[in-house]
Amino acid sequence: MFHKILIANRGEIALRIIRTCKEMGIKTVAVYSSADSESLHVKLADESVCIGPAPSLSSYLNINAIISAAELTDAEAIHPGYGFLSENPRFAEICEKCGITFIGPTAESMRIMGDKISARQAVIKVGVPILPGTKEGVHDVNEAVKVAKEIGFPVIIKATAGGGGRGMKIVHSPAALPNAFMTARTEAQTGFGNPEVYIERYCENPRHVEIQVLADKHGNVIHLGERDCSIQRRHQKVIEEAPSTVTTPELRKAMGEAAVAAAKAVNYNSVGTMEFLVDKNNNFYFMEMNTRVQVEHPVTEMVTGVDIVKEQIRSAFGEKLRYTQDDIKIKGHSIECRINAEDSVKFTPCPGKITDHHTPGGLGVRVDSFVYTNYSVVPHYDSLIAKLIVHADTRDEAIKRMARALDEYIVDGIKTTIPFHKRIMANKDFIEGNIDTSFIERLVLE
Ligand code: MV4
């Protein structure tokens, strides 16, 4: 096994990775920006290296500084976490050129899945269902109108280089198309440096259901079931759960097999997630793949008992998968609430000093966080300060446990989204499992 790993990230995910490394007997190197010197990941790692000033471009996205830190500390591998450099194929290549193992898939897999058109083409070949849409990029307005009429309205225009919901335009009629098409291209160019867009049929009020996959460097791929991430606000996930209230064992098997086929189609060899939309009739369609460990991975860990970060590290080292599909059993129900340093009504970031802090505990309660009493939340990065995760035998009990844990949670001095989560746990539609991607919009209007 690796002797030492550098973690090219910050916040709760850096701690999450350090914890598994400790249990595996692997030494850890934290890197940090000058704004993060008081962060817990710096204190918990065996060594730490400052890699630059606060702005991400100068620190957590600074490839030269991160590679130098790995060389300086003799780290054999780099774990990129999520965000920052985690889905950057160029970074993966540079690591390998420097003789450092990138803990993630190959640059090639990342490139195919990072381009949404090539991702669609790769998965169609192996029979994974996708929504009707263009097989290539659409490059002019007349062509856009023609293909949209063939697909049937409403349609959605998406950036080839986009993802995560950014740069999408929903179009309900031919008359609205030319304008939306031009805007989408302009936004794609500004947002992703590539104006190319494609068009698919728009699926109204879908569920967002994603499948966790685990793959090794020997061609073995399994899945760990699904997470329902339908509770989102402006394409930011707010609450995730496993299993989904829409999945039957049959649907899970079908989606799981599709996810495994999609992973094999790109010779995938690490942990990853296939995002699907599920419509009202329980039809599912592949959307995109996330080629990294995700924020919401803990709910899958809770219901399967599999340490996803551990399997990711083992796989990167070249070990064979130690589970078969039959070993994976879904037990009970897990829910995760993302706790952000934000105003829980306006959702504006609220950095500042935490004057008092108490985390909930007890049976089936897990807190993945990096903050503590007297820690100052800095304004430079994502506002996620903690993930509160619960596990119980049933969904009803998990909701009650989450409500209880939220009541125990104390974060004084800054505003957080804890009050918003308390509202959701008491919401009738949430309790009954009547959720789709428009749930928060409806709740905010109440
Ligand atoms: C869609 C869609 C409806 N139809 N594609 C948003 C994130 C990105 N992964 C894909 N997204 C969507 N793609 C078609 N053809 C609706 C969404 C979508 C959405 C998806 C998941 C969770 C929340 C969402 C909120 C708005 C739109």
GROMACS .gro file of N, CA and C in nm, residues 85-203:
model
  357
   85LEU      N    1  -0.919   2.039  -0.843
   85LEU     CA    2  -0.854   1.971  -0.956
   85LEU      C    3  -0.906   1.828  -0.979
   86SER      N    4  -1.014   1.792  -0.909
   86SER     CA    5  -1.054   1.651  -0.909
   86SER      C    6  -1.098   1.598  -1.045
   87GLU      N    7  -1.147   1.684  -1.134
   87GLU     CA    8  -1.191   1.634  -1.264
   87GLU      C    9  -1.111   1.697  -1.378
   88ASN      N   10  -0.987   1.730  -1.347
   88ASN     CA   11  -0.899   1.794  -1.444
   88ASN      C   12  -0.802   1.690  -1.503
   89PRO      N   13  -0.829   1.646  -1.628
   89PRO     CA   14  -0.745   1.541  -1.686
   89PRO      C   15  -0.598   1.582  -1.700
   90ARG      N   16  -0.575   1.711  -1.723
   90ARG     CA   17  -0.438   1.762  -1.736
   90ARG      C   18  -0.361   1.740  -1.605
   91PHE      N   19  -0.428   1.766  -1.492
   91PHE     CA   20  -0.365   1.745  -1.361
   91PHE      C   21  -0.330   1.597  -1.340
   92ALA      N   22  -0.422   1.509  -1.377
   92ALA     CA   23  -0.397   1.365  -1.364
   92ALA      C   24  -0.274   1.325  -1.445
   93GLU      N   25  -0.263   1.381  -1.566
   93GLU     CA   26  -0.147   1.350  -1.653
   93GLU      C   27  -0.017   1.401  -1.592
   94ILE      N   28  -0.021   1.521  -1.539
   94ILE     CA   29   0.100   1.579  -1.479
   94ILE      C   30   0.146   1.496  -1.359
   95CYS      N   31   0.050   1.453  -1.277
   95CYS     CA   32   0.084   1.368  -1.163
   95CYS      C   33   0.159   1.244  -1.212
   96GLU      N   34   0.099   1.175  -1.312
   96GLU     CA   35   0.160   1.051  -1.360
   96GLU      C   36   0.298   1.076  -1.418
   97LYS      N   37   0.314   1.189  -1.493
   97LYS     CA   38   0.445   1.222  -1.552
   97LYS      C   39   0.550   1.243  -1.444
   98CYS      N   40   0.506   1.291  -1.327
   98CYS     CA   41   0.599   1.316  -1.216
   98CYS      C   42   0.616   1.192  -1.129
   99GLY      N   43   0.556   1.080  -1.170
   99GLY     CA   44   0.569   0.957  -1.093
   99GLY      C   45   0.483   0.954  -0.968
  100ILE      N   46   0.380   1.036  -0.967
  100ILE     CA   47   0.287   1.040  -0.852
  100ILE      C   48   0.155   0.978  -0.898
  101THR      N   49   0.098   0.889  -0.818
  101THR     CA   50  -0.031   0.829  -0.855
  101THR      C   51  -0.144   0.928  -0.829
  102PHE      N   52  -0.226   0.952  -0.931
  102PHE     CA   53  -0.346   1.033  -0.915
  102PHE      C   54  -0.456   0.940  -0.866
  103ILE      N   55  -0.514   0.969  -0.749
  103ILE     CA   56  -0.618   0.880  -0.694
  103ILE      C   57  -0.751   0.917  -0.757
  104GLY      N   58  -0.773   0.856  -0.873
  104GLY     CA   59  -0.892   0.884  -0.953
  104GLY      C   60  -0.877   0.806  -1.082
  105PRO      N   61  -0.969   0.828  -1.177
  105PRO     CA   62  -0.963   0.754  -1.303
  105PRO      C   63  -0.850   0.805  -1.393
  106THR      N   64  -0.837   0.743  -1.511
  106THR     CA   65  -0.737   0.790  -1.606
  106THR      C   66  -0.782   0.923  -1.667
  107ALA      N   67  -0.684   0.998  -1.718
  107ALA     CA   68  -0.714   1.125  -1.785
  107ALA      C   69  -0.809   1.101  -1.902
  108GLU      N   70  -0.791   0.987  -1.969
  108GLU     CA   71  -0.874   0.951  -2.085
  108GLU      C   72  -1.021   0.935  -2.045
  109SER      N   73  -1.048   0.860  -1.939
  109SER     CA   74  -1.188   0.844  -1.891
  109SER      C   75  -1.247   0.979  -1.855
  110MET      N   76  -1.168   1.061  -1.787
  110MET     CA   77  -1.216   1.193  -1.745
  110MET      C   78  -1.249   1.281  -1.865
  111ARG      N   79  -1.166   1.272  -1.970
  111ARG     CA   80  -1.190   1.353  -2.091
  111ARG      C   81  -1.320   1.313  -2.158
  112ILE      N   82  -1.341   1.183  -2.173
  112ILE     CA   83  -1.463   1.137  -2.240
  112ILE      C   84  -1.586   1.181  -2.161
  113MET      N   85  -1.585   1.159  -2.029
  113MET     CA   86  -1.702   1.192  -1.948
  113MET      C   87  -1.717   1.343  -1.925
  114GLY      N   88  -1.607   1.416  -1.934
  114GLY     CA   89  -1.612   1.562  -1.914
  114GLY      C   90  -1.679   1.634  -2.030
  115ASP      N   91  -1.672   1.573  -2.149
  115ASP     CA   92  -1.738   1.628  -2.267
  115ASP      C   93  -1.873   1.557  -2.278
  116LYS      N   94  -1.983   1.634  -2.261
  116LYS     CA   95  -2.114   1.569  -2.247
  116LYS      C   96  -2.158   1.497  -2.374
  117ILE      N   97  -2.115   1.546  -2.492
  117ILE     CA   98  -2.152   1.477  -2.617
  117ILE      C   99  -2.075   1.345  -2.628
  118SER      N  100  -1.945   1.347  -2.598
  118SER     CA  101  -1.871   1.220  -2.609
  118SER      C  102  -1.918   1.122  -2.501
  119ALA      N  103  -1.962   1.174  -2.386
  119ALA     CA  104  -2.016   1.086  -2.281
  119ALA      C  105  -2.142   1.016  -2.331
  120ARG      N  106  -2.233   1.096  -2.394
  120ARG     CA  107  -2.356   1.038  -2.450
  120ARG      C  108  -2.324   0.932  -2.554
  121GLN      N  109  -2.230   0.964  -2.642
  121GLN     CA  110  -2.194   0.869  -2.748
  121GLN      C  111  -2.137   0.740  -2.690
  122ALA      N  112  -2.055   0.754  -2.586
  122ALA     CA  113  -1.992   0.635  -2.525
  122ALA      C  114  -2.096   0.544  -2.461
  123VAL      N  115  -2.196   0.602  -2.394
  123VAL     CA  116  -2.292   0.517  -2.323
  123VAL      C  117  -2.402   0.461  -2.414
  124ILE      N  118  -2.437   0.535  -2.524
  124ILE     CA  119  -2.536   0.485  -2.619
  124ILE      C  120  -2.488   0.351  -2.675
  125LYS      N  121  -2.359   0.344  -2.706
  125LYS     CA  122  -2.300   0.224  -2.766
  125LYS      C  123  -2.324   0.100  -2.683
  126VAL      N  124  -2.331   0.115  -2.549
  126VAL     CA  125  -2.349  -0.003  -2.464
  126VAL      C  126  -2.493  -0.015  -2.414
  127GLY      N  127  -2.586   0.058  -2.481
  127GLY     CA  128  -2.729   0.038  -2.455
  127GLY      C  129  -2.784   0.110  -2.333
  128VAL      N  130  -2.712   0.210  -2.283
  128VAL     CA  131  -2.763   0.285  -2.167
  128VAL      C  132  -2.869   0.384  -2.216
  129PRO      N  133  -2.988   0.389  -2.151
  129PRO     CA  134  -3.092   0.480  -2.201
  129PRO      C  135  -3.057   0.628  -2.182
  130ILE      N  136  -3.080   0.707  -2.284
  130ILE     CA  137  -3.063   0.852  -2.277
  130ILE      C  138  -3.187   0.917  -2.337
  131LEU      N  139  -3.210   1.045  -2.307
  131LEU     CA  140  -3.325   1.115  -2.365
  131LEU      C  141  -3.298   1.140  -2.513
  132PRO      N  142  -3.405   1.142  -2.596
  132PRO     CA  143  -3.384   1.171  -2.738
  132PRO      C  144  -3.315   1.307  -2.752
  133GLY      N  145  -3.218   1.312  -2.841
  133GLY     CA  146  -3.146   1.438  -2.857
  133GLY      C  147  -3.043   1.428  -2.967
  134THR      N  148  -2.964   1.533  -2.985
  134THR     CA  149  -2.867   1.536  -3.093
  134THR      C  150  -2.745   1.453  -3.057
  135LYS      N  151  -2.690   1.384  -3.156
  135LYS     CA  152  -2.572   1.300  -3.133
  135LYS      C  153  -2.444   1.381  -3.142
  136GLU      N  154  -2.455   1.499  -3.209
  136GLU     CA  155  -2.339   1.587  -3.226
  136GLU      C  156  -2.375   1.724  -3.171
  137GLY      N  157  -2.277   1.814  -3.167
  137GLY     CA  158  -2.305   1.952  -3.130
  137GLY      C  159  -2.392   2.018  -3.236
  138VAL      N  160  -2.471   2.118  -3.196
  138VAL     CA  161  -2.556   2.192  -3.291
  138VAL      C  162  -2.491   2.327  -3.311
  139HIS      N  163  -2.461   2.360  -3.439
  139HIS     CA  164  -2.376   2.477  -3.460
  139HIS      C  165  -2.444   2.599  -3.521
  140ASP      N  166  -2.567   2.583  -3.575
  140ASP     CA  167  -2.635   2.705  -3.620
  140ASP      C  168  -2.786   2.702  -3.591
  141VAL      N  169  -2.845   2.822  -3.592
  141VAL     CA  170  -2.983   2.840  -3.548
  141VAL      C  171  -3.082   2.757  -3.630
  142ASN      N  172  -3.067   2.755  -3.763
  142ASN     CA  173  -3.162   2.682  -3.847
  142ASN      C  174  -3.161   2.533  -3.815
  143GLU      N  175  -3.039   2.481  -3.797
  143GLU     CA  176  -3.024   2.341  -3.760
  143GLU      C  177  -3.090   2.317  -3.624
  144ALA      N  178  -3.072   2.411  -3.531
  144ALA     CA  179  -3.130   2.397  -3.396
  144ALA      C  180  -3.281   2.387  -3.403
  145VAL      N  181  -3.344   2.473  -3.484
  145VAL     CA  182  -3.491   2.472  -3.497
  145VAL      C  183  -3.536   2.340  -3.557
  146LYS      N  184  -3.464   2.296  -3.660
  146LYS     CA  185  -3.499   2.171  -3.728
  146LYS      C  186  -3.493   2.052  -3.631
  147VAL      N  187  -3.383   2.037  -3.558
  147VAL     CA  188  -3.370   1.920  -3.469
  147VAL      C  189  -3.466   1.930  -3.351
  148ALA      N  190  -3.492   2.052  -3.302
  148ALA     CA  191  -3.585   2.067  -3.189
  148ALA      C  192  -3.725   2.022  -3.229
  149LYS      N  193  -3.766   2.055  -3.355
  149LYS     CA  194  -3.898   2.011  -3.403
  149LYS      C  195  -3.903   1.859  -3.412
  150GLU      N  196  -3.792   1.798  -3.453
  150GLU     CA  197  -3.788   1.651  -3.461
  150GLU      C  198  -3.799   1.587  -3.322
  151ILE      N  199  -3.728   1.647  -3.226
  151ILE     CA  200  -3.728   1.592  -3.089
  151ILE      C  201  -3.865   1.614  -3.025
  152GLY      N  202  -3.923   1.732  -3.049
  152GLY     CA  203  -4.051   1.770  -2.988
  152GLY      C  204  -4.031   1.857  -2.866
  153PHE      N  205  -4.110   1.964  -2.855
  153PHE     CA  206  -4.097   2.059  -2.744
  153PHE      C  207  -4.167   2.006  -2.619
  154PRO      N  208  -4.126   2.048  -2.497
  154PRO     CA  209  -4.011   2.133  -2.469
  154PRO      C  210  -3.876   2.060  -2.487
  155VAL      N  211  -3.774   2.139  -2.520
  155VAL     CA  212  -3.638   2.085  -2.531
  155VAL      C  213  -3.547   2.160  -2.435
  156ILE      N  214  -3.430   2.105  -2.414
  156ILE     CA  215  -3.331   2.172  -2.329
  156ILE      C  216  -3.200   2.184  -2.406
  157ILE      N  217  -3.139   2.302  -2.400
  157ILE     CA  218  -3.010   2.324  -2.465
  157ILE      C  219  -2.903   2.318  -2.358
  158LYS      N  220  -2.803   2.236  -2.380
  158LYS     CA  221  -2.696   2.218  -2.280
  158LYS      C  222  -2.560   2.241  -2.343
  159ALA      N  223  -2.467   2.290  -2.264
  159ALA     CA  224  -2.330   2.310  -2.310
  159ALA      C  225  -2.256   2.177  -2.312
  160THR      N  226  -2.187   2.148  -2.423
  160THR     CA  227  -2.107   2.026  -2.433
  160THR      C  228  -2.003   2.019  -2.322
  161ALA      N  229  -1.943   2.133  -2.290
  161ALA     CA  230  -1.838   2.137  -2.188
  161ALA      C  231  -1.895   2.167  -2.049
  162GLY      N  232  -2.028   2.176  -2.040
  162GLY     CA  233  -2.091   2.214  -1.912
  162GLY      C  234  -2.105   2.097  -1.817
  163GLY      N  235  -2.209   2.103  -1.736
  163GLY     CA  236  -2.232   1.999  -1.637
  163GLY      C  237  -2.281   2.061  -1.509
  164GLY      N  238  -2.343   1.975  -1.426
  164GLY     CA  239  -2.393   2.024  -1.298
  164GLY      C  240  -2.502   2.128  -1.311
  165GLY      N  241  -2.564   2.135  -1.429
  165GLY     CA  242  -2.679   2.225  -1.444
  165GLY      C  243  -2.644   2.365  -1.491
  166ARG      N  244  -2.515   2.395  -1.501
  166ARG     CA  245  -2.480   2.530  -1.545
  166ARG      C  246  -2.493   2.540  -1.697
  167GLY      N  247  -2.539   2.656  -1.743
  167GLY     CA  248  -2.546   2.681  -1.886
  167GLY      C  249  -2.654   2.603  -1.958
  168MET      N  250  -2.768   2.579  -1.891
  168MET     CA  251  -2.877   2.509  -1.958
  168MET      C  252  -2.989   2.608  -1.990
  169LYS      N  253  -3.060   2.582  -2.101
  169LYS     CA  254  -3.175   2.667  -2.139
  169LYS      C  255  -3.292   2.577  -2.178
  170ILE      N  256  -3.406   2.598  -2.112
  170ILE     CA  257  -3.526   2.522  -2.145
  170ILE      C  258  -3.605   2.602  -2.246
  171VAL      N  259  -3.651   2.537  -2.354
  171VAL     CA  260  -3.724   2.608  -2.459
  171VAL      C  261  -3.856   2.538  -2.486
  172HIS      N  262  -3.967   2.617  -2.478
  172HIS     CA  263  -4.101   2.559  -2.489
  172HIS      C  264  -4.163   2.569  -2.628
  173SER      N  265  -4.107   2.660  -2.714
  173SER     CA  266  -4.168   2.675  -2.847
  173SER      C  267  -4.063   2.710  -2.952
  174PRO      N  268  -4.092   2.680  -3.079
  174PRO     CA  269  -3.996   2.713  -3.186
  174PRO      C  270  -3.960   2.862  -3.187
  175ALA      N  271  -4.059   2.948  -3.155
  175ALA     CA  272  -4.034   3.093  -3.159
  175ALA      C  273  -3.927   3.136  -3.060
  176ALA      N  274  -3.921   3.066  -2.946
  176ALA     CA  275  -3.826   3.104  -2.840
  176ALA      C  276  -3.687   3.047  -2.864
  177LEU      N  277  -3.676   2.959  -2.966
  177LEU     CA  278  -3.550   2.885  -2.981
  177LEU      C  279  -3.430   2.969  -3.024
  178PRO      N  280  -3.442   3.052  -3.131
  178PRO     CA  281  -3.322   3.123  -3.178
  178PRO      C  282  -3.252   3.204  -3.068
  179ASN      N  283  -3.333   3.277  -2.990
  179ASN     CA  284  -3.277   3.358  -2.882
  179ASN      C  285  -3.205   3.272  -2.778
  180ALA      N  286  -3.274   3.165  -2.734
  180ALA     CA  287  -3.218   3.076  -2.633
  180ALA      C  288  -3.090   3.010  -2.684
  181PHE      N  289  -3.092   2.975  -2.811
  181PHE     CA  290  -2.974   2.909  -2.871
  181PHE      C  291  -2.852   3.001  -2.868
  182MET      N  292  -2.873   3.126  -2.910
  182MET     CA  293  -2.761   3.222  -2.913
  182MET      C  294  -2.711   3.250  -2.771
  183THR      N  295  -2.804   3.270  -2.677
  183THR     CA  296  -2.764   3.295  -2.538
  183THR      C  297  -2.687   3.176  -2.480
  184ALA      N  298  -2.738   3.055  -2.508
  184ALA     CA  299  -2.671   2.935  -2.456
  184ALA      C  300  -2.528   2.926  -2.506
  185ARG      N  301  -2.509   2.956  -2.636
  185ARG     CA  302  -2.373   2.951  -2.693
  185ARG      C  303  -2.280   3.055  -2.628
  186THR      N  304  -2.333   3.175  -2.613
  186THR     CA  305  -2.253   3.282  -2.552
  186THR      C  306  -2.215   3.244  -2.409
  187GLU      N  307  -2.314   3.194  -2.334
  187GLU     CA  308  -2.286   3.156  -2.194
  187GLU      C  309  -2.190   3.039  -2.186
  188ALA      N  310  -2.201   2.946  -2.280
  188ALA     CA  311  -2.110   2.831  -2.281
  188ALA      C  312  -1.966   2.878  -2.307
  189GLN      N  313  -1.954   2.974  -2.399
  189GLN     CA  314  -1.822   3.028  -2.431
  189GLN      C  315  -1.762   3.098  -2.308
  190THR      N  316  -1.840   3.184  -2.244
  190THR     CA  317  -1.789   3.256  -2.127
  190THR      C  318  -1.765   3.162  -2.009
  191GLY      N  319  -1.858   3.070  -1.988
  191GLY     CA  320  -1.849   2.983  -1.870
  191GLY      C  321  -1.747   2.872  -1.883
  192PHE      N  322  -1.734   2.813  -2.003
  192PHE     CA  323  -1.651   2.694  -2.017
  192PHE      C  324  -1.544   2.706  -2.127
  193GLY      N  325  -1.538   2.821  -2.192
  193GLY     CA  326  -1.438   2.840  -2.297
  193GLY      C  327  -1.467   2.760  -2.423
  194ASN      N  328  -1.590   2.714  -2.440
  194ASN     CA  329  -1.628   2.633  -2.555
  194ASN      C  330  -1.777   2.662  -2.583
  195PRO      N  331  -1.809   2.717  -2.702
  195PRO     CA  332  -1.948   2.757  -2.728
  195PRO      C  333  -2.040   2.642  -2.767
  196GLU      N  334  -1.986   2.523  -2.786
  196GLU     CA  335  -2.068   2.415  -2.840
  196GLU      C  336  -2.182   2.373  -2.747
  197VAL      N  337  -2.300   2.354  -2.807
  197VAL     CA  338  -2.418   2.308  -2.730
  197VAL      C  339  -2.484   2.191  -2.802
  198TYR      N  340  -2.566   2.115  -2.728
  198TYR     CA  341  -2.648   2.010  -2.788
  198TYR      C  342  -2.789   2.022  -2.732
  199ILE      N  343  -2.882   1.952  -2.796
  199ILE     CA  344  -3.024   1.967  -2.761
  199ILE      C  345  -3.084   1.832  -2.727
  200GLU      N  346  -3.161   1.826  -2.617
  200GLU     CA  347  -3.235   1.702  -2.587
  200GLU      C  348  -3.377   1.735  -2.545
  201ARG      N  349  -3.461   1.632  -2.542
  201ARG     CA  350  -3.598   1.652  -2.495
  201ARG      C  351  -3.593   1.688  -2.347
  202TYR      N  352  -3.678   1.782  -2.305
  202TYR     CA  353  -3.680   1.825  -2.167
  202TYR      C  354  -3.776   1.737  -2.087
  203CYS      N  355  -3.727   1.685  -1.977
  203CYS     CA  356  -3.806   1.598  -1.891
  203CYS      C  357  -3.853   1.682  -1.772
   0.00000   0.00000   0.00000
